[in-house]
mmCIF file of N, CA and C in Angstrom:
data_model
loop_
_atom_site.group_PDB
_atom_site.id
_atom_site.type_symbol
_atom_site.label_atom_id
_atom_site.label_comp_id
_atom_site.label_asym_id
_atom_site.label_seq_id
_atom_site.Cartn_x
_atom_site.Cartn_y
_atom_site.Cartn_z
ATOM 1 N N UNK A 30 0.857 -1.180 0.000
ATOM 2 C CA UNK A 30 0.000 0.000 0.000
ATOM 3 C C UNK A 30 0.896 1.233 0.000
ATOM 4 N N UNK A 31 0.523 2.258 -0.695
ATOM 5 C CA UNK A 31 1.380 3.281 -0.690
ATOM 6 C C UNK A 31 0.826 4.275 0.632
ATOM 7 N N UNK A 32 1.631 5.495 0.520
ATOM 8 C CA UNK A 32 1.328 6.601 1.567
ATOM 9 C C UNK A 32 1.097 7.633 0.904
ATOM 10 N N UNK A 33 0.530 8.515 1.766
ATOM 11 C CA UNK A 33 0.167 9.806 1.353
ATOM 12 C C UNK A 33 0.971 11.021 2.634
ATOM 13 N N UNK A 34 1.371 12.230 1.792
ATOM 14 C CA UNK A 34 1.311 13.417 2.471
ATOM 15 C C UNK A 34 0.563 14.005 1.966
ATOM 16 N N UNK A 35 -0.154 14.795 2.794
ATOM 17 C CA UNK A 35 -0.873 16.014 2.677
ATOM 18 C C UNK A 35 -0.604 17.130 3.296
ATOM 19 N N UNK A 36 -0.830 17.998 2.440
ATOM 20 C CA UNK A 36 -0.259 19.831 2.481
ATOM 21 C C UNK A 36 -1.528 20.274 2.882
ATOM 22 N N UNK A 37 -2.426 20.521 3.874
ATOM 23 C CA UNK A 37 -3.500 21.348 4.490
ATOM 24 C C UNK A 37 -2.876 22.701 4.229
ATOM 25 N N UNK A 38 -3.840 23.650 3.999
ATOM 26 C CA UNK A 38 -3.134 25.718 3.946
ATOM 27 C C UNK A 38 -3.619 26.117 4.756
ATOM 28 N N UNK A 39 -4.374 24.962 5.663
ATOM 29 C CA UNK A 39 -5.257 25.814 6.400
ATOM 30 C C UNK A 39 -5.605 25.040 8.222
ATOM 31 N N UNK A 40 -5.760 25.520 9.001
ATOM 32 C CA UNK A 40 -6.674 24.661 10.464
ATOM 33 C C UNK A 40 -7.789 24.564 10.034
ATOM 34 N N UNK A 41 -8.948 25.002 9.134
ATOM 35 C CA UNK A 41 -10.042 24.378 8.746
ATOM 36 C C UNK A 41 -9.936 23.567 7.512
ATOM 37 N N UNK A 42 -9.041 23.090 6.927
ATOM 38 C CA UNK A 42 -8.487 22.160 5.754
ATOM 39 C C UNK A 42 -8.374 20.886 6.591
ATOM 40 N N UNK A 43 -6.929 20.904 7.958
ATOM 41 C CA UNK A 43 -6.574 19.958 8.239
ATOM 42 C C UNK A 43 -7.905 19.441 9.599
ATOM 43 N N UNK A 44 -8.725 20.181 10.048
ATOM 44 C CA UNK A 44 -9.936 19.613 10.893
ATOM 45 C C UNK A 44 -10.421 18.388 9.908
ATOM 46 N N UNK A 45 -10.931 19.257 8.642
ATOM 47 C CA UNK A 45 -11.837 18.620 7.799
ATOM 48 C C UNK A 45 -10.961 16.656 7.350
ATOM 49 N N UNK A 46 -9.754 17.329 6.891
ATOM 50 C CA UNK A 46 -9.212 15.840 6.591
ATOM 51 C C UNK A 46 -9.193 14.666 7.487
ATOM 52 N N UNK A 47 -8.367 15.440 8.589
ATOM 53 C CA UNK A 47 -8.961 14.606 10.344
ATOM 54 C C UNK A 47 -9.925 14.021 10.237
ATOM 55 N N UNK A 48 -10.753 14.792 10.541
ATOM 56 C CA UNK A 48 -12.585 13.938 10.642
ATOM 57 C C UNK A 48 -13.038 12.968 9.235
ATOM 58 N N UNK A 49 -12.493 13.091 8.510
ATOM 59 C CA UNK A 49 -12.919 12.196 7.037
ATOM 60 C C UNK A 49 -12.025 10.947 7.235
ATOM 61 N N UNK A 50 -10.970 10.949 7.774
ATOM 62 C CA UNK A 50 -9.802 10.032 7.719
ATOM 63 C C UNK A 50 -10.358 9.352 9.107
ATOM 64 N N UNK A 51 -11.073 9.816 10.159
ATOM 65 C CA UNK A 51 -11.681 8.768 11.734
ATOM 66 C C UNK A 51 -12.995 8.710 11.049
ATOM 67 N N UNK A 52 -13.421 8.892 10.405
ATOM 68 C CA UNK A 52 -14.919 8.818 9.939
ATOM 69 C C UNK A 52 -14.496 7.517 8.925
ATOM 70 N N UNK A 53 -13.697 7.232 8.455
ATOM 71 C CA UNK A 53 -13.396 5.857 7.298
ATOM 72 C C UNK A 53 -12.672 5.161 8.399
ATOM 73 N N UNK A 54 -12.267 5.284 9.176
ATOM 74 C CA UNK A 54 -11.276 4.479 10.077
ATOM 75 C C UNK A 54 -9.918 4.222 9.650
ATOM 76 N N UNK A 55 -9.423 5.445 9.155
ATOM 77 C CA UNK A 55 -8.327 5.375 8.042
ATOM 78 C C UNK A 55 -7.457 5.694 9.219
ATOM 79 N N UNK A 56 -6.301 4.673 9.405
ATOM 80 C CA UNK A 56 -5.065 5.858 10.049
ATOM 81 C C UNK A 56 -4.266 6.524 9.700
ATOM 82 N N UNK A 57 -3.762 7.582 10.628
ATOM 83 C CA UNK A 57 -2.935 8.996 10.259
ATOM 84 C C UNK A 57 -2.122 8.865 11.359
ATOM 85 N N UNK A 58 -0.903 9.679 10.831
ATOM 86 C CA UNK A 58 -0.175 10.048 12.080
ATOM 87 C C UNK A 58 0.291 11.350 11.473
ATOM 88 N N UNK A 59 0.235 11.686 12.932
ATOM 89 C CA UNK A 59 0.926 13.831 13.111
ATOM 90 C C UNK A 59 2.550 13.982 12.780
ATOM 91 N N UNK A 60 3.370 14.326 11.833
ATOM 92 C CA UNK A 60 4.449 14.828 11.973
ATOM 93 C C UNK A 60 5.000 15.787 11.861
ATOM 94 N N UNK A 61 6.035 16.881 12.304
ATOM 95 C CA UNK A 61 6.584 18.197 12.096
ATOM 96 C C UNK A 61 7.378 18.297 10.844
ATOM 97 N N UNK A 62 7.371 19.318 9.903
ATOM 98 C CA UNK A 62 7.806 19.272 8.659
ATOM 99 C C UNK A 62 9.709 19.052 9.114
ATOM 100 N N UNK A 63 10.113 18.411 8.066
ATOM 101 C CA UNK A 63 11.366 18.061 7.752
ATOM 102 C C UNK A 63 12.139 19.413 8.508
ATOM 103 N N UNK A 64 12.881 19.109 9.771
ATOM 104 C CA UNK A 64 14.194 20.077 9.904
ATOM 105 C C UNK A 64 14.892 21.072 8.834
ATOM 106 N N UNK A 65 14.846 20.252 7.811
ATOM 107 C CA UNK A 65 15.952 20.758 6.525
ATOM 108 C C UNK A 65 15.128 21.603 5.757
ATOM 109 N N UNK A 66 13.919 21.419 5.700
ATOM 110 C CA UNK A 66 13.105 21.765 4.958
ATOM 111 C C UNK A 66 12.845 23.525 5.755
ATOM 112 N N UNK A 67 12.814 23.480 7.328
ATOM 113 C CA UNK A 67 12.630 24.502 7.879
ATOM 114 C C UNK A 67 13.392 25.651 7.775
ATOM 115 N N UNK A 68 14.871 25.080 8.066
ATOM 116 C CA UNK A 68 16.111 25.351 7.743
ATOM 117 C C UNK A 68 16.421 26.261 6.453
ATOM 118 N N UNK A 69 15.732 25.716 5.502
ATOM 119 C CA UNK A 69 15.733 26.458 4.049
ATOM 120 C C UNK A 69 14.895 27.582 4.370
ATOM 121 N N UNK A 70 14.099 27.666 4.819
ATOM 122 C CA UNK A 70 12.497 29.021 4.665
ATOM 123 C C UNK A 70 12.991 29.865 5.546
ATOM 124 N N UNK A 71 13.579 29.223 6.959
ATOM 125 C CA UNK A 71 14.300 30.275 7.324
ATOM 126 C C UNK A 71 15.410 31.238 7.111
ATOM 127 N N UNK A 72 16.408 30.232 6.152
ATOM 128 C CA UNK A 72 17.326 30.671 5.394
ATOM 129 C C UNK A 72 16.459 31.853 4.530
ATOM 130 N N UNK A 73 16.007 32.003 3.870
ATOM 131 C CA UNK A 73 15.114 32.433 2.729
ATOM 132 C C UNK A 73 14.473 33.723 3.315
ATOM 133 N N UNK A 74 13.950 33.439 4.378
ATOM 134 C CA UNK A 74 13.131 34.737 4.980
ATOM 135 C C UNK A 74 14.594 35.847 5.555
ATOM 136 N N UNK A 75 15.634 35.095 6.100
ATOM 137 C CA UNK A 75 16.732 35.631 6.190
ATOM 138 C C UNK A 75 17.116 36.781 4.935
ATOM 139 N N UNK A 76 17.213 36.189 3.751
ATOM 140 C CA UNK A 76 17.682 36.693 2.276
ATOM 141 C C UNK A 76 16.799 37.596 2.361
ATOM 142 N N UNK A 77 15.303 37.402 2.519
ATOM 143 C CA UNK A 77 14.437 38.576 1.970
ATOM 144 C C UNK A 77 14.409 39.995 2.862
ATOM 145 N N UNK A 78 15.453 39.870 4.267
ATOM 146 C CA UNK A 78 14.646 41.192 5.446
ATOM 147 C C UNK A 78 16.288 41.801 4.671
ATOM 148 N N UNK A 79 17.163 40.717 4.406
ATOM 149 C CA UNK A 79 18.539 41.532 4.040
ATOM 150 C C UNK A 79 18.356 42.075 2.600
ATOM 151 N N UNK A 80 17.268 41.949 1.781
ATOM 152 C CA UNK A 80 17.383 42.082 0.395
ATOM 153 C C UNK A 80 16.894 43.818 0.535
ATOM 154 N N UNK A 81 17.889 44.554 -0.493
ATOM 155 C CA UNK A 81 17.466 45.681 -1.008
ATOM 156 C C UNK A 81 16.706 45.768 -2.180
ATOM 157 N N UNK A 82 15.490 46.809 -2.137
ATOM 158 C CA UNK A 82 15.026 46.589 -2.829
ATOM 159 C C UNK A 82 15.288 48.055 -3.950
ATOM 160 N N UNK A 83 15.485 48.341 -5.177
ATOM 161 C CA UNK A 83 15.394 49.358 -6.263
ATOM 162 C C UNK A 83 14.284 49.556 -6.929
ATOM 163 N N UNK A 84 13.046 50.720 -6.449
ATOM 164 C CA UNK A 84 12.239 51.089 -6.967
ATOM 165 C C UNK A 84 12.445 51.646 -7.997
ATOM 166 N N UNK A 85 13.110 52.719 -8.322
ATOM 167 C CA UNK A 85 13.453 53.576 -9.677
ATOM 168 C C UNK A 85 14.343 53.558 -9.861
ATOM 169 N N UNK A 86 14.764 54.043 -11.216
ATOM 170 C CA UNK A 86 16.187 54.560 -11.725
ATOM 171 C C UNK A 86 16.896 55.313 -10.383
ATOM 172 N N UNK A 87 16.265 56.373 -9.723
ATOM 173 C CA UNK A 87 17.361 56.580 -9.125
ATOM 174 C C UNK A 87 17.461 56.596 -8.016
ATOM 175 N N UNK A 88 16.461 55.331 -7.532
ATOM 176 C CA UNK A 88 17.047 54.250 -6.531
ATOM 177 C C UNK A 88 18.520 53.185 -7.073
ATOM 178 N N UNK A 89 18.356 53.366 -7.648
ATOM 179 C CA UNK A 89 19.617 52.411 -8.721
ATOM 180 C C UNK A 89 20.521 53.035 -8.763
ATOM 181 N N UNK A 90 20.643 54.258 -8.986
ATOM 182 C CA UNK A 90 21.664 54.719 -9.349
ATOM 183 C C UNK A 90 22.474 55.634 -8.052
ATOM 184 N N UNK A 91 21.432 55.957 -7.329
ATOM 185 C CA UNK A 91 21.707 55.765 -5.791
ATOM 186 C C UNK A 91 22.965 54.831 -5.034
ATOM 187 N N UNK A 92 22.332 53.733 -5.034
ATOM 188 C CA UNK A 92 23.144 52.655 -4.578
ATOM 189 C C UNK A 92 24.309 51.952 -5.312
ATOM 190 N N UNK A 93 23.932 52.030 -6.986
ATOM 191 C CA UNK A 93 25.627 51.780 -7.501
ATOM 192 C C UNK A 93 26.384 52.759 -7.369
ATOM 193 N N UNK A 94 26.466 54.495 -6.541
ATOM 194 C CA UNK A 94 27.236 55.279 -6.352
ATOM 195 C C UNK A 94 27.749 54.660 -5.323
ATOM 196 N N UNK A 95 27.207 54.341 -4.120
ATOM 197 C CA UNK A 95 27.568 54.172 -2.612
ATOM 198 C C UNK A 95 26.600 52.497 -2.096
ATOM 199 N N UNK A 96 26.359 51.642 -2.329
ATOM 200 C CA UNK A 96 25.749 50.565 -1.603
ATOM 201 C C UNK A 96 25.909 50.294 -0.726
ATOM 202 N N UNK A 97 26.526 50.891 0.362
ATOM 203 C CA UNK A 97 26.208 50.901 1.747
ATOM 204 C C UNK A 97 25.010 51.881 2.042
ATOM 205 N N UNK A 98 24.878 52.630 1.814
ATOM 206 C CA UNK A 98 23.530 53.886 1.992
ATOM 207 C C UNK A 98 22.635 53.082 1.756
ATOM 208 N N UNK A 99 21.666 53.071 2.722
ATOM 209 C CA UNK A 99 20.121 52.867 2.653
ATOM 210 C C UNK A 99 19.426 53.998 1.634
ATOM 211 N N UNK A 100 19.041 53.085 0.423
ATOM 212 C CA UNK A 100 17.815 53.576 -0.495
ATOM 213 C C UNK A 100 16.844 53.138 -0.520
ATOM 214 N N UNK A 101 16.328 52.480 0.596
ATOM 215 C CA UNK A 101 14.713 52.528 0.969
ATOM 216 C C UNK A 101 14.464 53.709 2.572
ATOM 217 N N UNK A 102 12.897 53.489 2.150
ATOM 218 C CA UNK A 102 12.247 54.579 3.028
ATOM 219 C C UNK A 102 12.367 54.157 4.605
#
């Protein structure tokens, strides 16, 4: 028999699957997403608070003079 994961987006997604899965007498078990997997998003959310962002030309041209200077608001 194979397995399944399921990606719920939601606490009223994963109620609903719950109750359909004890309502068939299907078993489930609870696990916490992959370490590594966490590891990455946090990595990632890291990249995005450090990422500058260039609205206009001369936000751009701003920061290739000096890129240490903050050219956001």
């Amino acid at each position: 028999m194979e397995a399944l994961t399921i990606h719920p987006q939601n606490n009223e997604q994963l109620k609903a699957i719950k109750s359909v899965l004890k309502a068939m007498k299907i078993p489930f078990e609870k696990s916490l997403y992959n370490p590594e997997f966490l590891k990455k998003i946090q990595e990632s959310e890291k990249h995005q608070e450090d990422a500058v962002i260039l609205k206009c030309e001369e936000d751009i041209s701003n920061y290739l003079k000096n890129p240490d200077t903050d050219v956001q608001d």
